CSV table of C-alpha atoms in Angstrom, one decimal:
chain,number,residue,atom,x,y,z
A,1,MET,CA,-17.6,-35.5,4.5
A,2,THR,CA,-20.5,-33.6,2.8
A,3,PRO,CA,-21.6,-30.3,4.2
A,4,GLN,CA,-24.7,-31.9,5.5
A,5,GLU,CA,-22.6,-34.4,7.6
A,6,ILE,CA,-20.5,-31.6,8.9
A,7,HIS,CA,-23.6,-29.6,9.9
A,8,ASP,CA,-25.2,-32.6,11.6
A,9,GLY,CA,-22.0,-33.4,13.5
A,10,LEU,CA,-21.8,-29.9,14.8
A,11,LYS,CA,-25.5,-29.8,15.6
A,12,ALA,CA,-25.1,-33.0,17.7
A,13,LYS,CA,-22.1,-31.7,19.5
A,14,PHE,CA,-22.9,-28.0,20.1
A,15,GLY,CA,-26.7,-27.8,19.7
A,16,ASP,CA,-27.7,-24.1,20.0
A,17,ALA,CA,-24.4,-22.7,19.0
A,18,VAL,CA,-25.3,-23.7,15.4
A,19,VAL,CA,-27.7,-20.9,14.5
A,20,GLU,CA,-28.5,-21.3,10.8
A,21,ALA,CA,-27.2,-23.1,7.7
A,22,LYS,CA,-27.6,-23.0,4.0
A,23,LEU,CA,-26.1,-26.2,2.6
A,24,ASP,CA,-27.3,-26.0,-1.0
A,25,ALA,CA,-25.4,-22.8,-1.7
A,26,PRO,CA,-22.4,-22.9,-4.1
A,27,GLN,CA,-20.3,-22.6,-1.0
A,28,PRO,CA,-22.3,-24.2,1.8
A,29,TRP,CA,-22.2,-22.2,5.0
A,30,ILE,CA,-23.1,-22.6,8.7
A,31,ARG,CA,-23.8,-19.7,11.0
A,32,ILE,CA,-22.3,-20.0,14.4
A,33,ALA,CA,-22.9,-18.0,17.6
A,34,PRO,CA,-20.0,-15.6,17.9
A,35,ASN,CA,-19.3,-16.5,21.6
A,36,LYS,CA,-18.9,-20.2,20.8
A,37,MET,CA,-16.5,-19.8,17.9
A,38,LYS,CA,-13.2,-20.8,19.7
A,39,SER,CA,-14.3,-24.1,21.2
A,40,LEU,CA,-16.1,-25.1,18.1
A,41,CYS,CA,-13.1,-24.3,15.9
A,42,PHE,CA,-10.8,-26.3,18.1
A,43,PHE,CA,-13.2,-29.2,17.8
A,44,LEU,CA,-13.4,-28.9,14.0
A,45,ARG,CA,-9.6,-28.8,13.7
A,46,ASP,CA,-8.8,-31.7,16.1
A,47,ASP,CA,-11.7,-34.1,15.7
A,48,ALA,CA,-10.5,-37.1,13.6
A,49,SER,CA,-13.5,-37.1,11.3
A,50,PHE,CA,-13.4,-33.3,10.5
A,51,GLN,CA,-9.7,-32.3,10.7
A,52,LEU,CA,-10.3,-28.9,9.1
A,53,ASP,CA,-6.7,-28.1,9.6
A,54,TYR,CA,-6.3,-25.2,7.1
A,55,MET,CA,-8.0,-21.8,7.3
A,56,MET,CA,-8.0,-20.6,3.7
A,57,CYS,CA,-9.5,-17.1,4.4
A,58,LEU,CA,-11.1,-15.0,7.0
A,59,SER,CA,-13.1,-12.0,5.9
A,60,GLY,CA,-15.1,-9.3,7.4
A,61,VAL,CA,-18.5,-8.1,6.0
A,62,ASP,CA,-20.8,-5.2,6.7
A,63,TYR,CA,-24.3,-6.4,5.9
A,64,ASN,CA,-25.7,-2.8,6.1
A,65,ASP,CA,-28.5,-3.8,8.4
A,66,GLY,CA,-26.9,-3.0,11.7
A,67,ASN,CA,-24.8,-6.2,11.6
A,68,LEU,CA,-21.2,-7.0,10.9
A,69,GLY,CA,-20.1,-10.5,10.0
A,70,VAL,CA,-17.0,-12.7,9.9
A,71,VAL,CA,-16.7,-15.4,7.3
A,72,TYR,CA,-14.3,-18.3,7.7
A,73,HIS,CA,-13.3,-20.5,4.8
A,74,LEU,CA,-12.0,-23.9,6.1
A,75,PHE,CA,-10.4,-26.8,4.3
A,76,SER,CA,-9.2,-30.2,5.4
A,77,MET,CA,-5.8,-31.2,3.9
A,78,VAL,CA,-6.5,-34.8,5.1
A,79,HIS,CA,-10.1,-35.4,4.0
A,80,LYS,CA,-10.2,-32.7,1.2
A,81,HIS,CA,-13.5,-31.3,2.3
A,82,LYS,CA,-14.5,-27.7,2.7
A,83,ILE,CA,-17.0,-25.7,4.8
A,84,VAL,CA,-17.7,-22.0,5.3
A,85,LEU,CA,-18.5,-20.7,8.8
A,86,LYS,CA,-20.1,-17.4,9.5
A,87,ALA,CA,-20.5,-15.4,12.6
A,88,ASN,CA,-22.7,-12.2,13.0
A,89,CYS,CA,-22.4,-9.5,15.5
A,90,PRO,CA,-24.2,-6.2,16.0
A,91,LYS,CA,-22.4,-3.1,14.8
A,92,ASP,CA,-22.6,-1.3,18.2
A,93,ASN,CA,-21.0,-4.2,20.0
A,94,PRO,CA,-19.0,-6.1,17.5
A,95,LEU,CA,-17.5,-8.9,19.6
A,96,VAL,CA,-16.4,-12.3,18.1
A,97,GLN,CA,-14.2,-14.9,19.7
A,98,SER,CA,-10.7,-15.0,18.2
A,99,VAL,CA,-9.6,-18.2,16.5
A,100,SER,CA,-6.0,-17.1,16.2
A,101,GLU,CA,-5.0,-19.8,18.7
A,102,VAL,CA,-6.7,-22.4,16.5
A,103,TRP,CA,-5.1,-21.4,13.2
A,104,GLY,CA,-2.1,-19.1,13.2
A,105,THR,CA,-3.2,-17.6,9.8
A,106,ALA,CA,-6.2,-16.1,11.7
A,107,ASN,CA,-3.9,-13.7,13.6
A,108,TRP,CA,-3.2,-11.3,10.8
A,109,HIS,CA,-6.5,-11.9,9.1
A,110,GLU,CA,-8.4,-10.9,12.2
A,111,ARG,CA,-6.2,-7.8,12.5
A,112,GLU,CA,-7.2,-6.9,9.0
A,113,ALA,CA,-10.9,-7.4,9.8
A,114,TYR,CA,-10.4,-5.2,12.9
A,115,ASP,CA,-8.6,-2.6,10.8
A,116,MET,CA,-11.3,-2.4,8.1
A,117,PHE,CA,-14.5,-3.1,10.0
A,118,GLY,CA,-13.7,-2.6,13.7
A,119,ILE,CA,-14.7,-6.1,14.7
A,120,GLN,CA,-13.3,-6.8,18.2
A,121,PHE,CA,-11.8,-10.3,18.4
A,122,ASP,CA,-12.0,-11.5,21.9
A,123,GLY,CA,-8.8,-13.2,23.0
A,124,HIS,CA,-6.6,-12.0,20.2
A,125,PRO,CA,-3.0,-11.7,21.4
A,126,ASP,CA,-2.2,-8.4,19.5
A,127,LEU,CA,-5.3,-6.7,18.1
A,128,ARG,CA,-3.8,-3.6,16.4
A,129,ARG,CA,-4.4,-2.1,13.0
A,130,ILE,CA,-2.4,-3.9,10.3
A,131,LEU,CA,-2.7,-1.7,7.1
A,132,CYS,CA,-4.0,1.7,8.0
A,133,PRO,CA,-2.0,4.1,10.1
A,134,ASP,CA,-2.5,3.6,13.9
A,135,ASP,CA,-4.2,7.0,14.3
A,136,TYR,CA,-6.5,6.6,11.3
A,137,PRO,CA,-10.0,7.8,12.1
A,138,GLY,CA,-12.8,5.2,11.8
A,139,PHE,CA,-13.1,1.9,10.0
A,140,PRO,CA,-13.0,2.5,6.2
A,141,LEU,CA,-14.9,-0.5,4.8
A,142,ARG,CA,-18.0,0.0,7.0
A,143,LYS,CA,-20.9,1.2,4.8
A,144,ASP,CA,-21.4,4.3,6.9
A,145,PHE,CA,-17.8,5.4,6.8
A,146,LYS,CA,-17.1,8.9,5.6
A,147,VAL,CA,-13.7,9.8,4.3
A,148,PRO,CA,-12.1,12.4,6.6
A,149,GLU,CA,-11.6,15.9,5.1
A,150,PHE,CA,-8.0,16.0,6.5
A,151,TYR,CA,-5.6,13.5,7.9
A,152,ASN,CA,-2.6,14.9,9.8
A,153,GLY,CA,-2.9,18.1,7.9
A,154,MET,CA,-3.1,16.4,4.5
A,155,LYS,CA,-6.2,16.9,2.5
A,156,VAL,CA,-7.7,13.5,1.7
A,157,PRO,CA,-10.6,14.0,-0.9
A,158,TYR,CA,-9.6,14.7,-4.5
B,1,MET,CA,24.8,25.5,-24.0
B,2,GLY,CA,26.7,22.6,-22.6
B,3,LEU,CA,30.1,23.2,-21.1
B,4,LEU,CA,32.0,20.7,-23.2
B,5,ASP,CA,30.6,22.0,-26.5
B,6,TYR,CA,33.5,24.4,-26.7
B,7,LYS,CA,36.6,23.1,-28.5
B,8,PHE,CA,40.0,22.9,-26.9
B,9,GLU,CA,41.9,24.7,-29.6
B,10,ASN,CA,45.0,26.5,-28.3
B,11,SER,CA,45.5,25.2,-24.7
B,12,ASN,CA,43.8,23.3,-22.0
B,13,VAL,CA,42.2,26.5,-20.6
B,14,PHE,CA,38.7,27.5,-21.4
B,15,ILE,CA,36.4,30.0,-19.9
B,16,THR,CA,32.8,29.6,-18.7
B,17,SER,CA,30.7,31.0,-16.0
B,18,VAL,CA,30.5,29.5,-12.5
B,19,GLU,CA,26.7,29.1,-13.0
B,20,ASN,CA,27.3,27.2,-16.2
B,21,LEU,CA,29.8,24.9,-14.6
B,22,LEU,CA,27.7,24.2,-11.5
B,23,ASN,CA,24.6,23.5,-13.6
B,24,TRP,CA,26.5,21.2,-15.9
B,25,ALA,CA,27.9,19.3,-13.0
B,26,ARG,CA,24.5,19.0,-11.3
B,27,LEU,CA,22.6,17.9,-14.3
B,28,SER,CA,25.2,15.3,-15.3
B,29,SER,CA,25.1,13.5,-12.0
B,30,LEU,CA,21.6,13.4,-10.8
B,31,PHE,CA,21.8,10.6,-8.2
B,32,GLN,CA,18.4,9.1,-7.7
B,33,MET,CA,16.7,8.3,-4.5
B,34,GLN,CA,15.0,4.9,-4.8
B,35,PHE,CA,11.4,5.4,-4.1
B,36,GLY,CA,9.5,2.5,-5.7
B,37,LEU,CA,6.1,2.3,-4.1
B,38,ALA,CA,4.0,0.2,-6.6
B,39,CYS,CA,4.0,-1.1,-10.1
B,40,CYS,CA,5.7,2.1,-11.4
B,41,ALA,CA,8.8,0.8,-9.6
B,42,ILE,CA,9.0,-2.1,-12.1
B,43,GLU,CA,9.2,0.4,-15.0
B,44,MET,CA,11.8,2.4,-13.0
B,45,MET,CA,13.8,-0.8,-12.6
B,46,ALA,CA,13.5,-1.4,-16.3
B,47,ALA,CA,14.7,2.1,-17.0
B,48,SER,CA,17.8,1.2,-14.9
B,49,ALA,CA,18.4,-2.1,-16.7
B,50,SER,CA,20.5,-2.5,-19.8
B,51,ASN,CA,17.9,-1.8,-22.5
B,52,PHE,CA,17.3,1.7,-21.4
B,53,ASP,CA,20.3,2.3,-19.1
B,54,ILE,CA,19.3,5.4,-17.2
B,55,MET,CA,22.9,5.5,-16.0
B,56,ARG,CA,24.1,7.1,-19.2
B,57,PHE,CA,22.3,10.3,-18.0
B,58,GLY,CA,24.3,10.1,-14.7
B,59,VAL,CA,21.3,8.8,-12.8
B,60,ILE,CA,22.6,6.3,-10.2
B,61,PRO,CA,20.2,4.7,-7.7
B,62,ARG,CA,21.2,5.3,-4.1
B,63,ALA,CA,19.4,3.9,-1.0
B,64,THR,CA,19.9,6.9,1.2
B,65,PRO,CA,18.6,10.4,1.0
B,66,ARG,CA,21.9,11.9,2.1
B,67,GLN,CA,23.6,10.9,-1.2
B,68,THR,CA,20.9,11.8,-3.6
B,69,ASP,CA,19.8,14.8,-5.8
B,70,VAL,CA,16.5,13.6,-7.2
B,71,MET,CA,13.7,11.6,-5.7
B,72,ILE,CA,11.7,9.6,-8.2
B,73,VAL,CA,8.4,8.9,-6.5
B,74,ALA,CA,7.2,5.9,-8.4
B,75,GLY,CA,3.9,4.6,-7.3
B,76,THR,CA,0.9,5.0,-5.1
B,77,VAL,CA,1.5,7.4,-2.2
B,78,THR,CA,-0.6,6.2,0.8
B,79,LEU,CA,-1.4,8.5,3.7
B,80,LYS,CA,0.8,6.3,5.8
B,81,MET,CA,3.7,6.7,3.4
B,82,ALA,CA,3.2,10.4,2.9
B,83,SER,CA,4.8,11.4,6.2
B,84,ARG,CA,7.8,9.1,5.5
B,85,ILE,CA,8.2,10.7,2.0
B,86,LYS,CA,8.2,14.2,3.6
B,87,ARG,CA,10.8,13.1,6.2
B,88,LEU,CA,13.1,11.6,3.5
B,89,TYR,CA,12.7,14.6,1.3
B,90,ASP,CA,13.7,16.8,4.3
B,91,GLN,CA,16.8,14.7,4.7
B,92,MET,CA,18.0,15.2,1.2
B,93,ALA,CA,20.7,17.8,0.7
B,94,GLU,CA,19.9,20.8,-1.4
B,95,PRO,CA,19.7,21.3,-4.3
B,96,ARG,CA,17.1,18.6,-4.5
B,97,TYR,CA,14.5,17.7,-7.1
B,98,VAL,CA,11.4,15.5,-7.3
B,99,ILE,CA,10.1,13.6,-10.2
B,100,SER,CA,6.5,12.3,-9.8
B,101,MET,CA,6.2,9.2,-11.8
B,102,GLY,CA,2.8,7.8,-12.8
B,103,SER,CA,-0.8,8.8,-12.4
B,104,CYS,CA,-1.0,7.7,-8.7
B,105,SER,CA,1.7,10.1,-7.5
B,106,ASN,CA,0.6,12.8,-9.9
B,107,CYS,CA,-3.1,13.0,-8.8
B,108,GLY,CA,-4.2,9.8,-7.1
B,109,GLY,CA,-4.7,7.9,-10.3
B,110,PRO,CA,-7.4,5.1,-10.1
B,111,TYR,CA,-7.8,5.8,-6.4
B,112,TRP,CA,-8.9,9.4,-6.9
B,113,GLU,CA,-12.5,8.8,-5.8
B,114,HIS,CA,-12.7,5.9,-3.4
B,115,GLY,CA,-9.1,5.9,-2.1
B,116,TYR,CA,-9.7,6.6,1.5
B,117,HIS,CA,-6.0,5.8,2.2
B,118,VAL,CA,-4.3,7.4,-0.8
B,119,LEU,CA,-2.9,10.9,-1.0
B,120,LYS,CA,-4.3,12.5,-4.2
B,121,GLY,CA,-0.9,13.6,-5.6
B,122,VAL,CA,2.5,13.7,-3.9
B,123,ASP,CA,2.6,17.4,-4.6
B,124,ARG,CA,0.3,17.8,-1.5
B,125,VAL,CA,3.3,17.1,0.7
B,126,ILE,CA,6.5,17.9,-1.3
B,127,PRO,CA,7.1,20.2,-4.3
B,128,VAL,CA,7.4,18.4,-7.6
B,129,ASP,CA,9.6,19.5,-10.5
B,130,VAL,CA,8.6,17.1,-13.2
B,131,TYR,CA,5.4,15.0,-13.6
B,132,VAL,CA,5.6,11.9,-15.8
B,133,PRO,CA,2.2,10.8,-16.9
B,134,GLY,CA,1.2,7.2,-17.5
B,135,CYS,CA,-0.2,4.2,-15.7
B,136,PRO,CA,2.6,3.1,-15.4
B,137,PRO,CA,4.8,5.2,-17.7
B,138,ARG,CA,7.1,3.3,-20.0
B,139,PRO,CA,10.8,3.6,-19.3
B,140,GLU,CA,11.2,6.0,-22.3
B,141,ALA,CA,8.7,8.3,-20.6
B,142,LEU,CA,10.8,8.3,-17.4
B,143,LEU,CA,13.9,9.1,-19.5
B,144,GLU,CA,12.0,12.0,-21.0
B,145,GLY,CA,11.2,13.1,-17.5
B,146,ILE,CA,14.9,13.0,-16.6
B,147,MET,CA,15.8,15.0,-19.7
B,148,LYS,CA,13.1,17.6,-18.8
B,149,LEU,CA,14.6,17.9,-15.4
B,150,GLN,CA,18.1,18.3,-16.9
B,151,GLU,CA,16.8,21.1,-19.1
B,152,LYS,CA,15.4,22.7,-16.0
B,153,VAL,CA,18.7,22.4,-14.1
B,154,ARG,CA,20.6,23.8,-17.0
B,155,LYS,CA,18.5,27.0,-16.9
B,156,GLU,CA,19.0,27.5,-13.2
B,157,SER,CA,20.6,30.6,-11.9
B,158,LEU,CA,22.6,31.4,-8.8
B,159,ALA,CA,21.0,34.8,-8.6
B,160,ARG,CA,17.4,33.7,-9.0
B,161,LYS,CA,15.9,31.4,-6.4
B,162,LYS,CA,14.8,28.0,-7.6
B,163,GLN,CA,11.3,28.2,-9.0
B,164,ILE,CA,8.7,25.6,-8.5
B,165,VAL,CA,6.6,25.3,-11.6
């Protein structure tokens, strides 16, 4: 399927949950409402004409305009087509539905996005930090993050 | 002056100082605490392998701090790992030595400015005896570091306390 066909199929099925799309980009993307993510992803995975059964990557983004984002790169092993989904959420209430039930890969990827950006994944079974220490202050890849002067008595800046 | 530089001429008895004997024993069997944290560990392994054969200096890798004399910190020390390093260092029996191998554990290396998670030098948590520069240092450089440490041990004195330079 072409990105346009994927977009039209989603639009017909979910209507308002499809917020925005840019289909002539090098990696065509569709922006989804963050509170519709899970049901939409189940549909994308299971529907016979989409079968996006492989999540290649899940990334977090800080757009530096008060919004955080999650980017999903999806691939179909059956049909060999790709699509990128995006979901935006405000920085003061960063809530996105978890897709870890849809693709097992998403479990650790979402933990990393939580670790680095503080994005809360609603419905994640075990949302803990995965790389930084558990008591690390703040979310280091946010644009407004300041490196702490001391961490557990150890000086951090050079 | 090494202990065995003296010749056995008349009998099997020869005389040295206790200090000399202890230092010779220590510097000839520096058991190494394996502490490979990043790419420097690959060079450390190469130094252990047959081409460079670190074992001819008496350096044998051990996997427990209780059996080791020298900790070779090879690689990037993250803040998360720093507390573990401190604990393992505390578990080593004295006399104990530390070789900091590579730019990362010397001073933070390429992470010196933006490394929010990197300790800028392992000497912020444990005392270091020898710094080996390089990114990563070649095995020869590590061997040089071992020999520097041996020099240091050879000059140690029972009367003077161990000095951290």
